């Protein structure tokens, strides 16, 4: 269990060495990964481009062979259509009814016709069938393979005298493809231009040179007519309807495209309008890409290992002097001011180590002079601030007793002297900190004196929960504020009310004192807040501010700058003082 915790602890990135190592590893690794990805992407594109270029060259050869053979059929059919033997034969069989057989012998015109075809067949052996049709669709000629083709119609030749069609080989045996190109030309009577019939020449596509070995090729080759009819496929069983539609929608004459990870190359013949297509299957493409992927993966893994090792070494060399400096600073923090750092380099870290050694020398030299002197100064300042208040409230109280004695109010004088004695005994305490309950009792003694002097002119309300009375506060911080209320706020209205209440707010303990006096103008309130925030010593601009600044500085000297006195007011209506203190219960000491 402990071992598992240690492993988890190692993965917490809380040291400079780990941060440097991880940062270097990530930077190096991702640069190599990015390089590998970009290289893989470009190499893959290059492979696809090379395969496409090779396929397009093959397709161009096929297209050139097709155009050559079609051109042969065109020239042969044109020459035949102008021979007297063929013209005489078509004139002789013009009136043979449909479905009747055309005789092969018995007339010189028939013999001359077949002699012409026999000579032509020996001259162009790639033409497997040579036929003529009369206008009724009767067929005669030389045949090596039985090929089915629809009987030509005159309307097929309204725009041009030639027509290329696709025939079905009925003599097909195993291994004998059925792709046949049928080239038909209309034969017309010289002079009149009247149709006599048609010449039909059949070409077996698989007898052509470059096309003969397509069955052994893993690629799929297709030949389409301009109207989209499929003329040739070396793998008719592997055709996909969606892919065929994709190919037929391609309008460019030459190019490449990808469809479901299959590479499609295509080129179209300007002479015939036929489109020749090759399809390289995904498996064949990925054989080359897979080798590249494996090489890239191995490169990334090896680079990652190298980057981790290099990053670990570099981070160790960089962080070692920093770790030594950190350990030394921790020992200084624990109180060992005699520690010194070994300076092992001349770089910034070495200079920092040397500076720390110099700083420790300076600290050891100054600590007995400056620090101890500061402590004495703060203690003397605190006592001076405290003594600044004690005479202040004593003078005011004696003034009250003097007024009462002049009026002959002996009972009130006695009560006032008793309250003053209670207050004086409290003020002469040697404590710096008291409970809120003790401070409240002191305030009540002061209010008794004021009630004797101003009977039925003011009322004081205290809302202090019992648990708040146990909090620790600096001695003598409430009475000066209440005294200011009597001196500067009260007796300008018919009824004067003073409200004292406490509040807990997180780590803070707040004592609020608000009177219903005349308040202060907005500019005077801003000036008072500024003096409280920035004055390090009380300024004697008026008696009211001396008390507030005195208390504010005492609280800050004791607890820090997060605590002190806050004031607020609304001119003509009220004035409020808030003491912000730490929420700490009294522990029976002055610290």
XYZ file of C-alpha atoms in Angstrom:
591
model
C 0.000 0.000 0.000
C 2.835 2.389 0.905
C 4.599 1.515 -2.324
C 1.495 2.461 -4.315
C 1.282 5.801 -2.483
C 4.926 6.513 -3.262
C 4.299 5.795 -6.946
C 1.355 8.180 -6.955
C 3.430 10.785 -5.141
C 6.098 10.662 -7.847
C 3.538 11.657 -10.479
C 2.661 14.847 -8.611
C 4.362 17.646 -10.538
C 5.733 19.477 -7.502
C 9.424 19.735 -8.360
C 11.326 21.765 -10.900
C 13.153 18.684 -12.197
C 9.892 16.918 -13.053
C 8.472 20.039 -14.672
C 11.572 20.524 -16.823
C 11.688 16.833 -17.721
C 8.013 16.705 -18.651
C 8.204 19.996 -20.567
C 11.282 18.944 -22.540
C 9.786 15.506 -23.212
C 6.514 16.980 -24.447
C 8.248 19.570 -26.625
C 10.674 17.089 -28.196
C 8.097 14.333 -28.542
C 5.444 16.513 -30.125
C 7.930 18.032 -32.544
C 8.981 14.551 -33.645
C 5.361 13.394 -33.677
C 4.386 16.392 -35.790
C 7.309 15.717 -38.131
C 6.323 12.030 -38.384
C 2.665 12.886 -39.048
C 3.561 15.468 -41.697
C 6.088 13.091 -43.277
C 3.576 10.254 -43.224
C 0.916 12.500 -44.747
C 3.200 13.735 -47.528
C 4.603 10.250 -48.188
C 1.084 8.850 -48.338
C 0.147 11.558 -50.796
C 3.309 10.776 -52.745
C 2.443 7.068 -52.835
C -1.064 7.857 -54.033
C 0.334 10.281 -56.621
C 2.855 7.710 -57.892
C 0.223 4.976 -58.067
C -2.137 7.370 -59.835
C 0.513 8.369 -62.355
C 1.398 4.721 -63.079
C -2.287 3.821 -63.470
C -2.904 6.793 -65.739
C -0.019 5.701 -67.945
C -1.574 2.212 -68.176
C -4.963 3.742 -68.950
C -3.409 5.974 -71.587
C -1.914 2.867 -73.228
C -5.295 1.123 -73.154
C -6.966 4.208 -74.567
C -4.341 4.492 -77.315
C -4.819 0.797 -78.207
C -8.591 1.242 -78.295
C -8.297 4.352 -80.450
C -5.871 2.546 -82.762
C -8.182 -0.448 -83.129
C -11.250 1.737 -83.599
C -9.315 3.704 -86.195
C -8.487 0.400 -87.933
C -12.170 -0.548 -87.916
C -13.053 2.861 -89.286
C -10.526 2.656 -92.142
C -11.373 -0.971 -93.006
C -15.096 -0.321 -92.978
C -14.631 2.810 -95.087
C -12.519 0.972 -97.666
C -15.008 -1.908 -97.826
C -17.927 0.473 -98.259
C -16.350 1.827 -101.452
C -15.482 -1.513 -103.097
C -17.559 -2.596 -106.089
C -17.723 -6.178 -104.788
C -19.525 -5.086 -101.592
C -21.734 -2.560 -103.389
C -22.757 -5.143 -106.013
C -23.445 -7.730 -103.319
C -25.684 -5.368 -101.307
C -27.514 -4.376 -104.494
C -28.005 -8.094 -105.298
C -29.409 -8.968 -101.782
C -31.300 -5.706 -101.313
C -34.722 -7.294 -101.823
C -34.162 -10.501 -99.786
C -37.054 -10.537 -97.291
C -36.442 -10.381 -93.551
C -35.503 -13.712 -91.939
C -34.722 -15.313 -95.317
C -31.230 -16.710 -95.802
C -28.832 -14.959 -98.169
C -27.232 -17.541 -100.503
C -23.434 -18.078 -100.190
C -22.915 -19.367 -103.746
C -24.530 -19.441 -107.161
C -23.628 -15.978 -108.350
C -20.376 -14.233 -109.241
C -21.314 -11.219 -107.101
C -21.634 -13.505 -104.047
C -18.282 -15.159 -104.720
C -16.542 -11.813 -105.198
C -18.032 -10.542 -101.916
C -16.761 -13.502 -99.864
C -13.366 -13.346 -101.539
C -13.183 -9.689 -100.490
C -14.020 -10.561 -96.865
C -11.521 -13.414 -96.813
C -8.758 -11.135 -98.067
C -9.684 -8.464 -95.493
C -9.698 -11.000 -92.646
C -6.182 -12.178 -93.534
C -5.018 -8.562 -93.615
C -6.552 -7.685 -90.178
C -6.782 -10.897 -88.096
C -7.839 -8.977 -84.945
C -11.236 -8.446 -86.655
C -12.959 -11.702 -85.663
C -16.278 -11.152 -87.503
C -17.128 -9.348 -90.782
C -20.773 -8.933 -91.714
C -23.079 -6.953 -93.957
C -26.791 -6.288 -93.438
C -29.314 -5.515 -96.115
C -32.013 -2.985 -95.384
C -34.326 -5.749 -94.077
C -31.787 -6.816 -91.449
C -30.600 -10.019 -93.135
C -26.975 -10.797 -92.273
C -24.157 -12.353 -94.342
C -20.367 -12.582 -93.896
C -17.476 -14.346 -92.147
C -17.767 -15.346 -88.493
C -15.289 -16.783 -85.960
C -17.409 -16.193 -82.831
C -21.112 -15.977 -82.446
C -21.825 -12.450 -81.277
C -25.315 -11.111 -80.651
C -26.079 -7.501 -81.592
C -29.382 -5.711 -82.153
C -30.252 -5.270 -85.848
C -29.252 -1.750 -86.921
C -31.945 0.821 -87.714
C -31.761 3.717 -90.187
C -32.586 6.258 -87.461
C -29.334 5.308 -85.672
C -27.438 6.878 -88.589
C -29.231 10.194 -88.957
C -26.304 12.172 -87.516
C -23.362 10.068 -88.617
C -22.728 7.148 -90.952
C -20.865 5.152 -88.268
C -22.038 3.604 -85.057
C -20.100 1.763 -82.341
C -21.961 -0.770 -80.247
C -21.234 -3.511 -77.734
C -21.926 -7.110 -78.626
C -22.368 -10.220 -76.467
C -20.189 -13.214 -77.261
C -22.390 -16.367 -77.225
C -19.392 -18.609 -77.953
C -17.886 -17.752 -74.560
C -16.038 -20.592 -72.817
C -14.191 -20.642 -69.486
C -11.495 -18.013 -69.544
C -12.920 -16.342 -72.666
C -14.213 -12.831 -71.825
C -17.269 -11.577 -73.647
C -16.201 -8.001 -74.461
C -16.820 -7.321 -78.186
C -16.726 -3.984 -80.001
C -19.043 -3.876 -82.992
C -18.281 -1.156 -85.523
C -21.111 -0.454 -88.013
C -21.008 1.803 -91.063
C -23.890 2.722 -93.340
C -23.279 1.877 -97.024
C -24.935 4.165 -99.571
C -25.373 3.951 -103.318
C -22.823 6.083 -105.203
C -24.347 9.084 -106.904
C -27.808 8.878 -105.280
C -26.731 8.413 -101.640
C -29.565 5.939 -101.162
C -28.862 3.448 -98.262
C -28.004 -0.085 -99.357
C -27.175 -1.675 -95.985
C -24.535 -1.803 -93.253
C -21.027 -3.128 -92.705
C -20.331 -4.609 -89.278
C -16.825 -5.410 -87.999
C -16.397 -7.155 -84.598
C -13.292 -6.699 -82.464
C -12.526 -8.858 -79.362
C -11.127 -6.400 -76.824
C -9.219 -9.076 -74.928
C -7.276 -9.954 -78.041
C -5.637 -6.550 -77.917
C -2.026 -6.468 -76.605
C -2.092 -4.483 -73.317
C -5.565 -5.706 -72.419
C -4.787 -9.401 -72.678
C -3.322 -9.709 -69.129
C -5.979 -7.715 -67.260
C -7.468 -10.829 -65.655
C -4.201 -11.381 -63.764
C -4.060 -7.789 -62.506
C -5.363 -7.114 -58.925
C -6.783 -3.822 -60.158
C -10.221 -3.463 -61.684
C -10.351 -2.000 -65.198
C -13.515 -0.638 -66.816
C -14.317 0.750 -70.246
C -17.452 2.885 -70.686
C -19.141 4.172 -73.806
C -19.984 7.892 -73.937
C -23.587 7.122 -72.940
C -22.371 5.281 -69.810
C -22.736 1.719 -71.068
C -20.094 -0.607 -69.622
C -18.091 -2.161 -72.464
C -15.343 -3.965 -70.592
C -14.540 -5.121 -67.065
C -11.841 -7.575 -66.039
C -13.637 -8.153 -62.715
C -17.364 -7.915 -63.407
C -18.220 -9.701 -60.158
C -16.561 -7.000 -58.023
C -18.490 -4.041 -59.381
C -20.213 -1.740 -56.884
C -23.293 0.191 -58.031
C -22.510 3.238 -55.868
C -18.941 3.349 -57.156
C -20.169 2.992 -60.774
C -22.474 5.970 -60.248
C -19.575 7.937 -58.777
C -17.451 7.167 -61.861
C -20.191 8.074 -64.323
C -20.696 11.442 -62.574
C -17.074 12.434 -63.151
C -17.000 15.130 -65.814
C -13.217 15.599 -66.131
C -11.460 13.804 -68.964
C -8.408 12.702 -67.003
C -7.570 12.529 -63.324
C -7.836 10.674 -60.012
C -10.195 10.540 -57.050
C -10.709 8.575 -53.835
C -13.899 6.696 -53.035
C -14.159 4.759 -49.761
C -10.331 4.438 -49.662
C -10.287 3.054 -53.218
C -8.180 4.957 -55.723
C -10.021 5.653 -58.992
C -8.068 6.784 -62.072
C -9.752 7.659 -65.335
C -9.080 9.007 -68.803
C -11.405 9.649 -71.728
C -10.745 9.296 -75.454
C -11.198 12.386 -77.575
C -11.576 10.152 -80.617
C -14.239 7.738 -79.420
C -15.526 9.454 -76.256
C -15.006 6.190 -74.343
C -13.832 6.422 -70.724
C -11.168 4.010 -69.441
C -11.109 3.542 -65.661
C -8.912 1.701 -63.152
C -9.832 0.991 -59.537
C -7.030 0.234 -57.076
C -8.512 -1.512 -54.015
C -7.891 -0.203 -50.518
C -5.928 -3.328 -49.549
C -3.444 -2.860 -52.384
C -2.978 0.814 -51.539
C -2.452 0.170 -47.864
C 0.265 -2.386 -48.427
C 2.695 0.419 -49.253
C 1.144 2.814 -46.759
C 1.352 0.208 -43.976
C 5.112 -0.096 -44.364
C 5.378 3.652 -44.116
C 3.127 3.654 -41.046
C 5.284 1.049 -39.299
C 8.433 3.038 -40.038
C 6.802 6.218 -38.703
C 5.597 4.437 -35.564
C 9.034 2.982 -34.840
C 10.560 6.425 -35.383
C 8.104 8.018 -32.935
C 8.676 5.342 -30.255
C 12.478 5.530 -30.518
C 12.325 9.327 -30.494
C 10.105 9.296 -27.418
C 12.544 7.083 -25.531
C 15.462 9.292 -26.543
C 13.519 12.436 -25.569
C 12.705 11.007 -22.117
C 16.341 10.088 -21.478
C 17.625 13.438 -22.744
C 14.991 15.395 -20.807
C 15.756 13.490 -17.598
C 19.475 14.220 -17.894
C 19.002 17.912 -18.764
C 16.399 18.469 -16.031
C 18.678 16.817 -13.449
C 21.633 19.010 -14.402
C 19.513 22.164 -14.304
C 17.549 21.417 -11.141
C 20.352 20.008 -8.954
C 21.851 23.380 -7.930
C 18.336 24.794 -7.526
C 17.432 21.885 -5.232
C 20.538 22.550 -3.161
C 19.575 26.205 -2.927
C 16.023 25.258 -1.953
C 17.203 22.920 0.821
C 19.444 25.632 2.191
C 16.573 28.132 2.193
C 14.347 25.615 4.029
C 17.003 25.286 6.744
C 17.158 29.065 7.000
C 13.375 29.098 7.334
C 13.688 26.626 10.203
C 15.985 29.090 11.982
C 19.467 28.021 10.961
C 20.991 31.359 9.933
C 24.496 29.916 9.716
C 23.790 27.782 6.647
C 25.791 28.504 3.492
C 25.185 27.321 -0.089
C 27.906 25.640 -2.120
C 28.566 27.688 -5.271
C 29.252 25.125 -8.029
C 28.765 27.236 -11.182
C 29.148 30.753 -12.548
C 25.696 30.982 -14.135
C 22.628 32.743 -12.745
C 21.982 29.971 -10.205
C 25.594 30.175 -8.969
C 25.287 33.933 -8.669
C 22.003 33.513 -6.795
C 23.699 31.093 -4.365
C 26.500 33.597 -3.784
C 23.950 36.364 -3.213
C 22.148 34.194 -0.671
C 25.406 33.628 1.217
C 26.017 37.378 1.247
C 22.452 37.964 2.403
C 22.857 35.515 5.294
C 26.023 37.306 6.356
C 24.142 40.608 6.317
C 21.201 39.152 8.226
C 23.457 37.770 10.927
C 25.147 41.151 11.164
C 21.961 43.223 11.340
C 19.642 40.984 13.297
C 20.987 42.051 16.728
C 20.963 45.726 15.752
C 17.892 46.352 13.603
C 15.467 43.631 14.689
C 15.913 44.122 18.443
C 15.771 47.885 18.037
C 12.530 47.541 16.068
C 10.953 45.461 18.818
C 11.800 48.100 21.401
C 10.463 50.830 19.142
C 7.126 49.059 18.556
C 6.681 48.463 22.302
C 7.472 52.092 23.118
C 5.123 53.309 20.346
C 2.290 51.137 21.648
C 2.700 52.449 25.198
C 2.871 56.026 23.931
C -0.378 55.599 21.992
C -2.043 54.112 25.053
C -0.887 56.917 27.328
C -2.080 59.460 24.754
C -5.644 58.361 25.432
C -5.567 58.018 29.241
C -5.014 61.729 29.977
C -7.541 62.632 27.346
C -10.554 60.956 28.971
C -9.329 61.904 32.475
C -9.398 65.606 31.623
C -12.920 65.346 30.209
C -14.195 63.534 33.304
C -12.683 66.075 35.715
C -14.406 68.787 33.704
C -17.751 67.028 34.300
C -17.082 66.811 38.084
C -16.192 70.506 38.162
C -19.444 71.496 36.497
C -21.487 69.319 38.878
C -19.773 70.730 41.962
C -20.459 74.262 40.820
C -24.133 73.355 40.540
C -24.119 71.909 44.068
C -25.077 68.406 43.027
C -23.200 66.519 45.729
C -24.884 63.181 45.098
C -24.064 63.323 41.405
C -20.500 64.371 42.262
C -20.146 61.336 44.517
C -21.493 59.004 41.832
C -19.235 60.561 39.251
C -16.166 60.231 41.484
C -17.041 56.567 42.101
C -17.424 55.945 38.340
C -14.192 57.847 37.715
C -12.421 55.743 40.311
C -13.641 52.589 38.549
C -12.467 53.920 35.193
C -9.136 55.120 36.612
C -8.491 51.725 38.192
C -9.204 50.113 34.777
C -7.006 52.611 32.897
C -4.069 51.933 35.207
C -4.060 48.236 34.426
C -0.782 46.923 33.088
C -2.565 44.690 30.573
C -2.467 45.476 26.876
C -5.364 43.110 26.035
C -8.634 42.523 27.837
C -11.913 40.766 27.165
C -14.731 42.621 25.503
C -16.709 42.185 28.735
C -14.086 44.187 30.712
C -14.075 46.932 28.077
C -17.888 47.076 28.146
C -17.871 47.486 31.934
C -15.436 50.388 31.529
C -17.735 51.958 28.907
C -20.741 51.557 31.219
C -18.856 53.472 33.945
C -18.162 56.260 31.441
C -21.814 56.315 30.345
C -22.918 56.600 33.997
C -20.835 59.747 34.290
C -22.391 61.151 31.094
C -25.919 60.292 32.260
C -25.311 62.329 35.412
C -24.224 65.314 33.352
C -26.896 64.964 30.641
C -29.919 63.296 32.255
C -32.721 62.292 29.868
C -30.806 63.545 26.808
C -29.367 60.347 25.377
C -29.830 56.601 25.398
C -27.283 53.831 24.742
C -28.281 50.388 23.401
C -25.916 47.410 23.507
C -26.527 44.219 21.491
C -23.579 42.029 22.361
C -24.183 38.243 22.578
C -22.729 36.617 25.683
C -20.292 34.451 23.666
C -18.817 37.588 22.048
C -17.891 39.010 25.464
C -15.068 36.435 25.671
C -13.190 37.804 22.616
C -9.809 39.497 23.134
C -9.435 43.184 22.245
C -6.754 45.827 22.916
C -7.494 47.744 26.101
C -9.205 51.137 25.958
C -10.492 51.193 22.348
C -14.259 51.755 22.868
C -14.468 54.672 25.330
C -12.559 57.223 23.164
C -14.947 56.611 20.261
C -18.026 56.997 22.512
C -16.492 60.153 23.987
C -16.174 61.618 20.469
C -19.881 60.933 19.907
C -20.748 63.048 22.955
C -18.351 65.795 21.983
C -19.009 66.137 18.246
C -22.339 64.426 17.399
C -24.803 64.626 20.288
C -26.999 67.443 21.608
C -27.864 68.859 18.236
C -31.068 66.866 18.113
C -33.840 66.365 20.665
C -33.006 62.682 21.233
C -29.550 61.181 20.988
C -29.095 57.419 20.577
C -25.902 55.375 20.582
C -26.039 51.740 19.370
C -23.233 49.245 20.053
C -23.379 45.746 18.514
C -21.016 42.975 17.406
C -20.743 40.743 14.322
C -18.759 37.666 13.269
C -17.567 37.592 9.599
C -15.259 34.649 8.899
C -11.891 35.304 10.538
C -12.990 38.804 11.570
C -14.729 40.050 14.719
C -16.455 43.402 14.217
C -17.604 45.947 16.830
C -20.007 48.559 15.414
C -20.789 51.901 17.138
C -23.329 54.185 15.458
C -24.921 57.405 16.690
C -27.812 59.444 15.314
C -25.876 62.671 15.363
C -25.201 65.120 12.563
C -22.587 62.972 10.771
C -19.877 64.540 8.600
C -19.799 65.897 5.026
C -18.706 63.542 2.242
C -15.370 65.323 1.659
C -14.521 65.265 5.348
C -15.366 61.538 5.441
C -12.995 60.875 2.497
C -10.219 62.847 4.203
C -10.697 60.901 7.418
C -10.563 57.546 5.613
C -7.403 58.627 3.786
C -5.710 59.570 7.058
C -6.696 56.233 8.563
C -5.302 54.329 5.589
C -1.988 56.129 5.134
C -1.004 57.866 8.353
C 1.644 55.997 10.362
C 1.378 58.496 13.234
C -1.784 60.242 14.543
C -2.142 63.815 13.217
C -3.432 66.520 15.484
C -5.878 68.151 13.040
C -8.780 67.896 15.506
C -9.656 66.018 18.679
C -12.074 63.664 16.972
C -9.537 62.309 14.503
C -6.793 61.914 17.101
C -8.843 59.271 18.937
C -9.763 57.331 15.806
C -6.225 57.407 14.391
C -4.807 56.426 17.759
C -7.016 53.347 17.988
C -6.470 52.488 14.315
C -2.657 52.533 14.725
C -2.803 50.474 17.916
C -4.878 47.765 16.232
C -2.581 47.661 13.200
C 0.566 47.516 15.327
C -0.950 44.591 17.189
C -2.617 42.510 14.444
C -1.370 43.813 11.093
C -2.689 45.874 8.183
C -5.731 43.639 7.574
C -7.337 45.055 10.737
C -8.147 48.522 12.065
C -10.870 51.190 12.106
C -13.465 51.844 9.381
C -15.787 54.852 9.333
C -18.992 55.705 7.508
C -21.500 58.547 7.740
C -24.520 60.261 6.288
C -24.424 63.983 6.816
C -27.193 65.161 9.092
C -28.282 61.663 10.085
C -25.630 59.345 11.553
C -21.964 58.509 12.039
C -20.641 54.942 12.322
C -17.329 53.506 13.528
C -16.435 49.820 12.967
C -13.519 48.085 14.691
C -12.171 45.180 12.625
C -10.408 42.654 14.902
C -9.375 38.990 14.699
C -11.935 36.528 16.098
C -9.835 35.287 19.021
C -11.054 34.349 22.492
C -9.196 35.654 25.548
C -6.412 33.332 26.784
C -5.441 35.184 29.935
C -2.186 36.798 28.730
C -0.990 39.963 27.041
C 0.423 38.394 23.906
